Tab-separated table of C-alpha atoms in Angstrom:
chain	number	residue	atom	x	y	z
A	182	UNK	CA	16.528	-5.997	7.601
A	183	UNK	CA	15.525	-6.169	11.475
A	184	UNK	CA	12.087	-5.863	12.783
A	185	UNK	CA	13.521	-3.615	15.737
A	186	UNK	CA	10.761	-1.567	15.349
A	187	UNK	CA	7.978	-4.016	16.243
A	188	UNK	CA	7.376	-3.361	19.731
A	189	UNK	CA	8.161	0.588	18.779
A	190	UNK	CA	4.674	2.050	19.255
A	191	UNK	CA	4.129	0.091	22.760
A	192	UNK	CA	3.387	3.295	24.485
A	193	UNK	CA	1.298	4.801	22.265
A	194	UNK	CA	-2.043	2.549	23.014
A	195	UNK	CA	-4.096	5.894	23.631
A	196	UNK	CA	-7.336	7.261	22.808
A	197	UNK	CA	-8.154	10.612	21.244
A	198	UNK	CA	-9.214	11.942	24.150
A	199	UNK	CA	-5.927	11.107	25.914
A	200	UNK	CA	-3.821	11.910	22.886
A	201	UNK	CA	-5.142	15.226	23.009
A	202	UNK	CA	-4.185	15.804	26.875
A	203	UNK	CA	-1.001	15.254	26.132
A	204	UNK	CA	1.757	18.017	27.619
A	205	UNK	CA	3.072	17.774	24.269
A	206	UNK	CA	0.038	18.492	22.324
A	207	UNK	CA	-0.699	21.347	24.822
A	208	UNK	CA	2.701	22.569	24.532
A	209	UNK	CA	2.539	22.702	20.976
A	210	UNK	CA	-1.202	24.324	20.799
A	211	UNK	CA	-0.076	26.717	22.985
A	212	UNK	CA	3.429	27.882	20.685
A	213	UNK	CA	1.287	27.839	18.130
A	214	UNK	CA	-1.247	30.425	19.589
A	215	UNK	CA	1.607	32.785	20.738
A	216	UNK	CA	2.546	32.798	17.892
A	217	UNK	CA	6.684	30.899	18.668
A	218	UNK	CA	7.905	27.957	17.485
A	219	UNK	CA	7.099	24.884	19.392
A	220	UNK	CA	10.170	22.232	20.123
A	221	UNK	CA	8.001	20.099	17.891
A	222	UNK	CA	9.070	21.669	15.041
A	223	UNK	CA	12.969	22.222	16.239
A	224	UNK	CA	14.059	19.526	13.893
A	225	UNK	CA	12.266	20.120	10.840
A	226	UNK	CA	10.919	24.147	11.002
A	227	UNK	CA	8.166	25.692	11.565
A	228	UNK	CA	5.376	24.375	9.031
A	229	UNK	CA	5.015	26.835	6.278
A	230	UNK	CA	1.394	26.038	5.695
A	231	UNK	CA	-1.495	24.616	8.401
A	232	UNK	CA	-3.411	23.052	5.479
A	233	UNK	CA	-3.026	20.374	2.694
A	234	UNK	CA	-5.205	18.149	0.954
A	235	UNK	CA	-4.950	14.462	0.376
A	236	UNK	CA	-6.829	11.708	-1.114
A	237	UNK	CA	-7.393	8.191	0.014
A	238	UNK	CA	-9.220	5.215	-1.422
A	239	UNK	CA	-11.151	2.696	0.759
A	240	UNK	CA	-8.766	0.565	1.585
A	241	UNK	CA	-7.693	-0.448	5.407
A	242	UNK	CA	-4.067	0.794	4.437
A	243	UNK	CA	-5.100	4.355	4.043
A	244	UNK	CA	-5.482	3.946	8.048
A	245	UNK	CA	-2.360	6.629	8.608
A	246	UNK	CA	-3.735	8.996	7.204
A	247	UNK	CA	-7.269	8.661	8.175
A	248	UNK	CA	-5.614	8.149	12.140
A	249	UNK	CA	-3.540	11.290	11.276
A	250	UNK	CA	-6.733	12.861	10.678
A	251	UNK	CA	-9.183	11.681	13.664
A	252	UNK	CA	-6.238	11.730	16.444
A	253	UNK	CA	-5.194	15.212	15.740
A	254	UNK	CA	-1.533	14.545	14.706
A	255	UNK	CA	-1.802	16.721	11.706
A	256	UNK	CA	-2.439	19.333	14.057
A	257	UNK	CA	-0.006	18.302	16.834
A	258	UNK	CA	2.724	18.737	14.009
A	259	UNK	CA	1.685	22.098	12.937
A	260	UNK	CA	-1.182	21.434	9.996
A	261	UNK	CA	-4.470	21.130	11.924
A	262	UNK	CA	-6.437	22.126	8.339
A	263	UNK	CA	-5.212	19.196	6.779
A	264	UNK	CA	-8.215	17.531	4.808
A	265	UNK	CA	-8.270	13.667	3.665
A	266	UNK	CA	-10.626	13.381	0.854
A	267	UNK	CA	-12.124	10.011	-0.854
A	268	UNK	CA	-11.148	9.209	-4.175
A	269	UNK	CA	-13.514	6.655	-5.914
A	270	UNK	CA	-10.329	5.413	-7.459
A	271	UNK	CA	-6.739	5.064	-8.559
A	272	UNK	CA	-7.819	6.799	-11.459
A	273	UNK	CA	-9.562	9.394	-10.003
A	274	UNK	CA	-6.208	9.870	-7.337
A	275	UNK	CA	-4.120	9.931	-10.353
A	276	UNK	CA	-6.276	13.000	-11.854
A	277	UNK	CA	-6.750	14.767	-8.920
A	278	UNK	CA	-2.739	14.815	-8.483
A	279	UNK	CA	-2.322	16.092	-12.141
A	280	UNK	CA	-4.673	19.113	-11.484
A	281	UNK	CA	-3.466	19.850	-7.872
A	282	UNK	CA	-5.404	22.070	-5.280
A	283	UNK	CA	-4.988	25.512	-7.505
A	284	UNK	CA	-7.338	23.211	-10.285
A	285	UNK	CA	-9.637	21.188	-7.756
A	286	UNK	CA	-7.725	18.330	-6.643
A	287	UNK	CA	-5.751	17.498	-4.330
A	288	UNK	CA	-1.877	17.891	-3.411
A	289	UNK	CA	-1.115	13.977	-2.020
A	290	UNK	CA	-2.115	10.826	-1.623
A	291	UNK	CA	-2.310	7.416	-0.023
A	292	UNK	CA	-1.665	6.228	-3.310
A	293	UNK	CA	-0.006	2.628	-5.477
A	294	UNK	CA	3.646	2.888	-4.929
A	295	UNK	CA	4.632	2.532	-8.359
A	296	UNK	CA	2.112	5.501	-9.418
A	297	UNK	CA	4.180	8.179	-8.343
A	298	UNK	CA	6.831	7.334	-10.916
A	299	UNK	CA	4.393	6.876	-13.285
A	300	UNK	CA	3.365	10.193	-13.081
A	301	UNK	CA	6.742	11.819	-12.798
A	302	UNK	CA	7.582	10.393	-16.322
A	303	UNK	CA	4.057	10.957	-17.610
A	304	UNK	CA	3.427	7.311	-18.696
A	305	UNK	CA	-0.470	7.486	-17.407
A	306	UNK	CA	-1.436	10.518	-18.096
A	307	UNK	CA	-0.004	14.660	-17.757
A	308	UNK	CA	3.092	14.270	-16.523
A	309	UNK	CA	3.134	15.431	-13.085
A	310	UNK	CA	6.729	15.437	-10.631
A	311	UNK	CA	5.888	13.671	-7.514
A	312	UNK	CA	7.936	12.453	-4.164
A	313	UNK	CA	7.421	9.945	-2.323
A	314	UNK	CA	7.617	10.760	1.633
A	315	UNK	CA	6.993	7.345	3.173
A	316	UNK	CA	5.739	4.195	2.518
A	317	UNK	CA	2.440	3.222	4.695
A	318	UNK	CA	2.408	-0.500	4.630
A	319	UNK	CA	3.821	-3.779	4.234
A	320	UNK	CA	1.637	-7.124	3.052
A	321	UNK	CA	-2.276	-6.474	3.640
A	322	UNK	CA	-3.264	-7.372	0.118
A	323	UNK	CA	-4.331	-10.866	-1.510
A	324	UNK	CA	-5.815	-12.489	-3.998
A	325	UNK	CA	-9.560	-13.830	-4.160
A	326	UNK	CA	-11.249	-15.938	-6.603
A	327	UNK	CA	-14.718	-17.297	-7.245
A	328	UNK	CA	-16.178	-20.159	-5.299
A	329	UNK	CA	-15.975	-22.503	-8.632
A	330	UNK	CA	-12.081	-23.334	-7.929
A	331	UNK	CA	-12.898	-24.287	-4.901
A	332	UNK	CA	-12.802	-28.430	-6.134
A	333	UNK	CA	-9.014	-27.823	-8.085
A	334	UNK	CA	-7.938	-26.187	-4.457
A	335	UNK	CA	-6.167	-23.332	-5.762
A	336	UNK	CA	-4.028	-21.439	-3.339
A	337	UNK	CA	-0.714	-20.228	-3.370
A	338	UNK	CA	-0.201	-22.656	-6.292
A	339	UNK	CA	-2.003	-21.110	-8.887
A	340	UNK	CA	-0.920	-23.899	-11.485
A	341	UNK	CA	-4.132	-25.637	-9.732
A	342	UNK	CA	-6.396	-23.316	-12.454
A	343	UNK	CA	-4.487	-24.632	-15.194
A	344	UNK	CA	-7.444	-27.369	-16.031
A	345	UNK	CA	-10.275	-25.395	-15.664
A	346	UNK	CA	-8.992	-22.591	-17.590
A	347	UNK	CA	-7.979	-24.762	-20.644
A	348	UNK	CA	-11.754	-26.275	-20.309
A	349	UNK	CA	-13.101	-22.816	-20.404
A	350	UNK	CA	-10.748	-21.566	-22.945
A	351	UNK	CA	-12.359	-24.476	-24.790
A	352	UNK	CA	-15.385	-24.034	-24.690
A	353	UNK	CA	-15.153	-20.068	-25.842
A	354	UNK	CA	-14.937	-18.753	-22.792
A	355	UNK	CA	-12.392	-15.547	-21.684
A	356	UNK	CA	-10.604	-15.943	-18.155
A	357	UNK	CA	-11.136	-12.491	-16.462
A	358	UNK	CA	-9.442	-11.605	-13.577
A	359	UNK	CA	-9.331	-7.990	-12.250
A	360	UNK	CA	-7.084	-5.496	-10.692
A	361	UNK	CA	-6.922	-2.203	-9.343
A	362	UNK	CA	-4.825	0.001	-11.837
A	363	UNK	CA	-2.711	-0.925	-14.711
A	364	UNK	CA	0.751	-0.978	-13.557
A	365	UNK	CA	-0.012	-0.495	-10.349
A	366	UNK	CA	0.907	-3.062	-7.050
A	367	UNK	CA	-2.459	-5.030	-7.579
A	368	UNK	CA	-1.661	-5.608	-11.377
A	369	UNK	CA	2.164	-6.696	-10.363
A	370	UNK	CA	1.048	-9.378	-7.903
A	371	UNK	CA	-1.478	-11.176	-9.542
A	372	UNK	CA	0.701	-11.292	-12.992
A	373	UNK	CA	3.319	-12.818	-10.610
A	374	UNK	CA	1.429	-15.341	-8.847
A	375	UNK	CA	0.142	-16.341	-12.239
A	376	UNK	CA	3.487	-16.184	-14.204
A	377	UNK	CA	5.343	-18.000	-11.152
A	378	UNK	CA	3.011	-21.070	-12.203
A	379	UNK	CA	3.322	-20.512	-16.173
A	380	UNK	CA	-0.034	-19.310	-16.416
A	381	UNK	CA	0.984	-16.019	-18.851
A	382	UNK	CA	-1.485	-12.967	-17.461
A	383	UNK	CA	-0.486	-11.317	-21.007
A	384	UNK	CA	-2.265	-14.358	-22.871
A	385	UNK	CA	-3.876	-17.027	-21.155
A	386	UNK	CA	-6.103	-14.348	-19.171
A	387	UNK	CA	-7.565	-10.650	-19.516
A	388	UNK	CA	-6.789	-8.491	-16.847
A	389	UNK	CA	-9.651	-6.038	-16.160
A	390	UNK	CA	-9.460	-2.909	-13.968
A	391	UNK	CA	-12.235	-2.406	-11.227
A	392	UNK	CA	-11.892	-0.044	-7.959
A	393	UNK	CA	-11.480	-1.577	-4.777
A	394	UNK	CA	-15.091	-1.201	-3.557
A	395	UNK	CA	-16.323	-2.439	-6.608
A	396	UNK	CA	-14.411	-5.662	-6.281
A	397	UNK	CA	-17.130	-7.543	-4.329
A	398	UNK	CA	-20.278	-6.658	-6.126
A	399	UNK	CA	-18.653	-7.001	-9.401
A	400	UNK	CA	-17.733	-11.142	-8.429
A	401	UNK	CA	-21.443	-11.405	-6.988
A	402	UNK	CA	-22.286	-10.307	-10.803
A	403	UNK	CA	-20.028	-13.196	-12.463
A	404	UNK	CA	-17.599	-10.667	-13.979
A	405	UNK	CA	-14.584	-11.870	-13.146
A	406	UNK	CA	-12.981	-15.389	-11.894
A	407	UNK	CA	-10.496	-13.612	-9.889
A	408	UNK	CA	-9.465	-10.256	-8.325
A	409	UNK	CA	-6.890	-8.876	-6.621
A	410	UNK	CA	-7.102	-6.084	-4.490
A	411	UNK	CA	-6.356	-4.778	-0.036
A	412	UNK	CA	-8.349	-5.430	2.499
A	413	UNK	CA	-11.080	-5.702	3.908
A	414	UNK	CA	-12.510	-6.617	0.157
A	415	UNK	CA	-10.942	-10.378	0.120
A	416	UNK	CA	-12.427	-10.536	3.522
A	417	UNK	CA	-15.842	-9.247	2.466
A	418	UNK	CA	-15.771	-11.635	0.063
A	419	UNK	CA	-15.584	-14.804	2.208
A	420	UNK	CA	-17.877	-13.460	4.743
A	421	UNK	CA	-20.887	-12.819	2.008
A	422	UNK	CA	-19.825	-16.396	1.069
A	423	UNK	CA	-19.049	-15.440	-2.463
A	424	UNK	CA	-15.535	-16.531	-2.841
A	425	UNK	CA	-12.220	-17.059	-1.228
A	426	UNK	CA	-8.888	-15.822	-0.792
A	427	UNK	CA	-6.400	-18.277	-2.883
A	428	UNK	CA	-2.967	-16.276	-1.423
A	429	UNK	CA	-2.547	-12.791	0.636
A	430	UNK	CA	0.549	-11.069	-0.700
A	431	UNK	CA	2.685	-11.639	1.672
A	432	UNK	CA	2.656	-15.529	1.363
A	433	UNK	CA	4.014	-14.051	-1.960
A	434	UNK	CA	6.887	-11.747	-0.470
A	435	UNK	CA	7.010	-11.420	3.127
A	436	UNK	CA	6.668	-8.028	3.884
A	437	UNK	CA	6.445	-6.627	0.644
A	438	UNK	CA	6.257	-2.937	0.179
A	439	UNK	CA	2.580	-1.632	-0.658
A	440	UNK	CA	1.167	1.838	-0.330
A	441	UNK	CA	2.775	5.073	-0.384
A	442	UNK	CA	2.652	8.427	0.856
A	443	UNK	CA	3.410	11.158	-1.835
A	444	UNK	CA	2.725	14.702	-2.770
A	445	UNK	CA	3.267	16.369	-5.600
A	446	UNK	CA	7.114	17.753	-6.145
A	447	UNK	CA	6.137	21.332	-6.450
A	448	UNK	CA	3.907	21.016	-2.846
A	449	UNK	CA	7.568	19.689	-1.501
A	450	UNK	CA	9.756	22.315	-2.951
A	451	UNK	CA	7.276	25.096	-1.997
A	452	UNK	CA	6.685	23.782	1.805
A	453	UNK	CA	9.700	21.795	2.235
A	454	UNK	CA	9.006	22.025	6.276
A	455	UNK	CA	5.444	21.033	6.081
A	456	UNK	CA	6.056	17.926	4.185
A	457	UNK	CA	7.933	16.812	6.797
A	458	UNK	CA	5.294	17.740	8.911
A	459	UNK	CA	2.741	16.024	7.431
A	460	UNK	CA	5.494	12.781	7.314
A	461	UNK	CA	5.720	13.162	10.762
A	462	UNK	CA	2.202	12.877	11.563
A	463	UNK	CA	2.140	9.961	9.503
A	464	UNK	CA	4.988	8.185	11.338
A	465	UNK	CA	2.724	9.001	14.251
A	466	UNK	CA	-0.443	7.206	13.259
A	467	UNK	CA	1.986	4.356	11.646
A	468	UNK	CA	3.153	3.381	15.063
A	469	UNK	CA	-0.228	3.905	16.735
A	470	UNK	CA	-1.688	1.709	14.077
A	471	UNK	CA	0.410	-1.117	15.002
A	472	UNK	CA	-0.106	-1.215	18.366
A	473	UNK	CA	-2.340	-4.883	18.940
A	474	UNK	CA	-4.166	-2.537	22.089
A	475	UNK	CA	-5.612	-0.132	19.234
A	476	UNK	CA	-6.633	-2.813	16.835
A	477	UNK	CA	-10.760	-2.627	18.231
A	478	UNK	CA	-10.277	1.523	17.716
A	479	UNK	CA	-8.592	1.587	14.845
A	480	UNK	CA	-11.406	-1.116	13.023
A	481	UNK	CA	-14.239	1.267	14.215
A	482	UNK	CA	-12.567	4.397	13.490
A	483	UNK	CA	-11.588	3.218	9.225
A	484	UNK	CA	-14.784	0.978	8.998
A	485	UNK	CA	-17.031	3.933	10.204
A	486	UNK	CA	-19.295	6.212	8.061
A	487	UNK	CA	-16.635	8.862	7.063
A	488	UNK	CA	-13.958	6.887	6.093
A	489	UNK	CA	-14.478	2.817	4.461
A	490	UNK	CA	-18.515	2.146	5.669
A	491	UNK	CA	-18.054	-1.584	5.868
A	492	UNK	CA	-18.419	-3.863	8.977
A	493	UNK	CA	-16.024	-3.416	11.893
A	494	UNK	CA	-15.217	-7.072	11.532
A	495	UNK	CA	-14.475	-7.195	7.972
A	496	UNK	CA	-11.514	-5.169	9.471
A	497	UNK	CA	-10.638	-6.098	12.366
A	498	UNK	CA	-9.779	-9.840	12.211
A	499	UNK	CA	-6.931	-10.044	9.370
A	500	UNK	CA	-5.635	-6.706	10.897
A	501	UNK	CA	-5.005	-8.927	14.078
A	502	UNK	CA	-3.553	-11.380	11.861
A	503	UNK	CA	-6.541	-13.772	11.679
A	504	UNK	CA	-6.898	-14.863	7.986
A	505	UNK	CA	-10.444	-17.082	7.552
A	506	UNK	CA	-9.869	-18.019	3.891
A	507	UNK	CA	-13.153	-19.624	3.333
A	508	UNK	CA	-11.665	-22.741	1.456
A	509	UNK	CA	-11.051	-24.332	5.391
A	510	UNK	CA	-7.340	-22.658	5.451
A	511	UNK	CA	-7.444	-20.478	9.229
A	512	UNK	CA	-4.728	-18.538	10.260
A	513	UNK	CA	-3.761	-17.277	13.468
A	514	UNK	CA	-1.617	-14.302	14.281
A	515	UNK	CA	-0.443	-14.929	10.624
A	516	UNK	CA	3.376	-13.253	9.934
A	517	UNK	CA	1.996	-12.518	6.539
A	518	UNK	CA	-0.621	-10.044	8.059
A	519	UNK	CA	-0.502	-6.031	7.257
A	520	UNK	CA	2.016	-4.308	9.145
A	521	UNK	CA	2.388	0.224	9.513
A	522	UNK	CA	5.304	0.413	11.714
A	523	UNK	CA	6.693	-3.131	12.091
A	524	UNK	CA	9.492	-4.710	9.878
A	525	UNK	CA	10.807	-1.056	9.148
A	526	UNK	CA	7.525	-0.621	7.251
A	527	UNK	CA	7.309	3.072	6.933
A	528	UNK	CA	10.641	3.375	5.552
A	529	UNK	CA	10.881	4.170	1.494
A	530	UNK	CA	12.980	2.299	0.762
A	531	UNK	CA	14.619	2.638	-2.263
A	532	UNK	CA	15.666	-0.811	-3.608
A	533	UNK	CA	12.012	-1.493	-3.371
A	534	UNK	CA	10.972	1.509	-5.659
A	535	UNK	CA	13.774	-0.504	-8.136
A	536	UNK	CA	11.857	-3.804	-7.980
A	537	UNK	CA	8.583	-1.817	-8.475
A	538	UNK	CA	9.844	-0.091	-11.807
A	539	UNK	CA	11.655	-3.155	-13.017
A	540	UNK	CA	8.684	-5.209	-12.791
A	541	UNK	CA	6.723	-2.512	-14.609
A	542	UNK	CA	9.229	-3.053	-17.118
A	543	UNK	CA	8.955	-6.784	-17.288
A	544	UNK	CA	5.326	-6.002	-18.972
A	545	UNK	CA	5.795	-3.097	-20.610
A	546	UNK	CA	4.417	-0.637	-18.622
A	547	UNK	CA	7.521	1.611	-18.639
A	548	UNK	CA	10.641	1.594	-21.110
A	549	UNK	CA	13.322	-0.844	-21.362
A	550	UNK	CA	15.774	1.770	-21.305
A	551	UNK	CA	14.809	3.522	-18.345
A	552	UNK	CA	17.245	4.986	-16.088
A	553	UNK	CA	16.118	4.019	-13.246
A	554	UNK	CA	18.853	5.061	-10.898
A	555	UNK	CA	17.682	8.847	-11.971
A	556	UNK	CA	14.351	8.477	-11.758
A	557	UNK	CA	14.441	6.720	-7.918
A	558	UNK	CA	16.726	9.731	-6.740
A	559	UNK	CA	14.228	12.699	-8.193
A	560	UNK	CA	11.050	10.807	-6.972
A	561	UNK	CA	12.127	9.088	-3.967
A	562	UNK	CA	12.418	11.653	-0.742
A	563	UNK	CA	14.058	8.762	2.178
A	564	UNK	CA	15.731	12.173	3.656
A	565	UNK	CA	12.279	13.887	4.354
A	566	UNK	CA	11.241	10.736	6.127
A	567	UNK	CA	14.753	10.404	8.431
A	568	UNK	CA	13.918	14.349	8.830
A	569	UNK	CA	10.740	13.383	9.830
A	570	UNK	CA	11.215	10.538	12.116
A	571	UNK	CA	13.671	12.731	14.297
A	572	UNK	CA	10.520	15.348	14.927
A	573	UNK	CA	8.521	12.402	15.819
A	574	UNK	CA	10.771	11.284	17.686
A	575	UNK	CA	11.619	7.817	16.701
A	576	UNK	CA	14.126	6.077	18.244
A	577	UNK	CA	17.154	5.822	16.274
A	578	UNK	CA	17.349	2.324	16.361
A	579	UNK	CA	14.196	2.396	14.824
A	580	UNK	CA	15.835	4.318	11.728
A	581	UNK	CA	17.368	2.067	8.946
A	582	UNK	CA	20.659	3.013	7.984
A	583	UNK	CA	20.532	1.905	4.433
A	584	UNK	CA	17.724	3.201	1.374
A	585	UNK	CA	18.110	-0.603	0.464
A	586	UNK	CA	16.762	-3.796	2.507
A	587	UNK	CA	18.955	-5.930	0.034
A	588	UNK	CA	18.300	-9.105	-1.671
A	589	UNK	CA	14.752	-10.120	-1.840
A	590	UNK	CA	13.190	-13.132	-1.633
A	591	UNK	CA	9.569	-14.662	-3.298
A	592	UNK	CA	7.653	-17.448	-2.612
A	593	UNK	CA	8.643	-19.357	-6.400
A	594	UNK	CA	12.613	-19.177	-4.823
A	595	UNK	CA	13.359	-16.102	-7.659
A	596	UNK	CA	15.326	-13.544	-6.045
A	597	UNK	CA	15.953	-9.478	-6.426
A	598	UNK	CA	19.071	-7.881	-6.107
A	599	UNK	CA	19.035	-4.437	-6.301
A	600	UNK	CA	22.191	-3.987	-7.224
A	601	UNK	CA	21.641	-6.565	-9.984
A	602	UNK	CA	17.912	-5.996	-11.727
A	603	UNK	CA	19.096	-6.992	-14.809
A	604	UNK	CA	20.227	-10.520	-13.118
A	605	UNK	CA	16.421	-10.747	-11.584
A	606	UNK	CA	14.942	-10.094	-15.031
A	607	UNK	CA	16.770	-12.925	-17.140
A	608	UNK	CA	15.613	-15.317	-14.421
A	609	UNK	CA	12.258	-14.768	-15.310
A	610	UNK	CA	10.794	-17.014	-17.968
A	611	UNK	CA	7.383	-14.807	-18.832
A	612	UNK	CA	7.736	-11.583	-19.056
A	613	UNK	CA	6.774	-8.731	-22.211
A	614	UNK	CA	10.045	-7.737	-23.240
């Protein structure tokens, strides 16, 4: 893996109103309106649609597509009736997938990376063929817990809980910690930071499912010890004083895969040149996003009214890097913060997709027997992105050569080798199966 790519968006520290000045936006406005195809669209075809719907759920990694959205670049790539649409949660995402835009919902999402598979092989629900076009982030999440830990200084160490949840165990009391969707990223972190410490999140605790924005209020309401969840609710959190972030995720596993971008399969086969449209917009606002210059734009733009409605600085600071834990831990310009474009971040990679499943396979969220290998090539699409990238025009350095990063390595000392998941799971003392 190189981090090439981290100075990739350097030039691309513009405003709206610039971005839409630009001879290239012109250019392609003007193709479009005579009705030829614009050079834009030389590598990947002429979009066969203008117009697709996708959800989002308040979360500061759904900023590609809501940047997308507010700097045009759906439009600049050919789709300018492209609507991004709140989902109240994963839940509701997964539902809207499974009826699609001919019953009400939607056609993609910023979405958990492992739901797409879950979908495909109908595991949570209707079983519904997606793809997955790009991945959207890398680290950005963490995990928060209530203010009472504070005195057994849990962190990263999550062994510190050990006492106080064998006193409340004691005394009657169930340990409740939430996450965002069974199965999902959320779930798969917090039952490793647990399990990493031999604290079993089948048996010594209850995992609960709450939406993102109801994270918060539900900890200011004593219904949970612990949560994890993306930002900016672990931030929120500390600055309302009602808690404080133990571990982000990528203390866990540096630059960790996170979000997704997928549509459904049938969406892909029917436009094949408008998903890579739409992936190419994405790339876009990836590299935009990660531009330091943008940071104060891109807080006011997801924290604003349409999009997250929280404070711009419950944003901006951990976007920067600058991680106020509320337990006296600061962090400055941490390497752990969330990344778009940097550390090949946008890249779907396919060896991550393989830890993904075989973790949901450690606790029994999908079948033993799964063949993966199958599954990864029907659901994965790495070619629309490298299709993609070359409309955008990415540098080809910037382009990884491989659909694996290789061996993996988390904060405990475990490793993942993708050619060798089997190996990863036998070194794993709790676990379902």
């Amino acid at each position: 893996m190189t981090d090439s790519n981290d100075d990739g968006g350097a030039k691309m520290a513009i405003g709206r109103r610039a971005f839409l000045k630009t001879g290239a936006t012109a250019a392609a406005g003007l193709a479009l309106a005579a009705g030829v195809e614009s050079p834009l669209f030389a590598a990947g075809g002429k979009p066969e649609v203008t117009s697709a719907k996708l959800g989002f759920i308040a979360l500061t990694d759904a900023a590609p597509l809501i940047i997308a959205k507010e700097l045009g670049l759906f439009a600049k790539y050919g789709m300018p009736d492209v609507v991004v649409a709140k989902q109240a949660s994963w839940a509701g995402t997964r539902d809207n997938l499974v009826l699609g835009t001919a019953g009400g919902g939607i056609d993609g999402a910023h979405i958990l990376s492992p739901m797409p598979y879950m979908l495909t092989l109908g595991t949570i629900g209707k079983a519904t063929p997606m793809n997955i076009l790009a991945r959207l982030n890398v680290n950005g999440q963490a995990i928060s817990v209530e203010k009472q830990y504070l005195a057994a200084r849990a962190d990263i160490n999550a062994a510190r809980m050990k006492p106080l949840i064998a006193q409340r165990k004691a005394a009657g009391r169930k340990i409740t910690m939430a996450m965002t969707f069974p199965g999902g990223t959320h779930d798969l972190w917090i039952r490793y930071w647990l399990a990493a410490q031999g604290i079993n999140p089948e048996s010594d605790v209850e995992l609960i499912t709450i939406p993102p924005p109801q994270m918060v209020a539900n900890m200011k309401a004593n219904t949970m010890e612990a949560f994890c969840v993306g930002e900016p609710w672990n931030d929120q959190l500390v600055a309302q004083n009602l808690g404080y972030t133990a571990v982000s995720t990528g203390q866990l596993w540096m630059n960790h895969p996170e979000k997704a971008f997928a549509m459904r399969s049938d969406w892909v086969v029917a436009h094949p040149n408008a998903a890579v449209a739409l992936t190419a917009a994405i790339i876009e606002a990836q590299r935009w996003c990660d531009v330091p210059a943008n940071n104060a734009k891109l807080a006011e733009i997801v924290g604003g009214r349409d999009w997250l409605k929280v404070p711009v600085a419950d944003i901006k600071d951990r976007l920067l890097g600058n991680f106020t834990m509320g337990d006296g831990r600061v962090y400055q310009n941490a390497p752990f913060k969330m990344k778009f474009w940097a550390s090949n971040a946008s890249f779907p990679y396919k060896s991550h997709d393989l830890w993904f499943l075989t973790e949901d396979q450690r606790w029994g969220k999908l079948p033993a027997n799964l063949n993966t290998k199958a599954v990864i090539a029907k659901v994965n699409r790495a070619d629309i992105w490298r299709r993609a990238a070359l409309v955008a025009k990415v540098p080809p350095a910037q382009i990884p050569k491989s659909d694996s990063r290789g061996v993996e390595k988390f904060f405990d000392g475990k490793l993942f080798d993708p050619a060798n998941p089997a190996a990863y799971l036998a070194s794993l003392k709790i676990k379902k199966i």
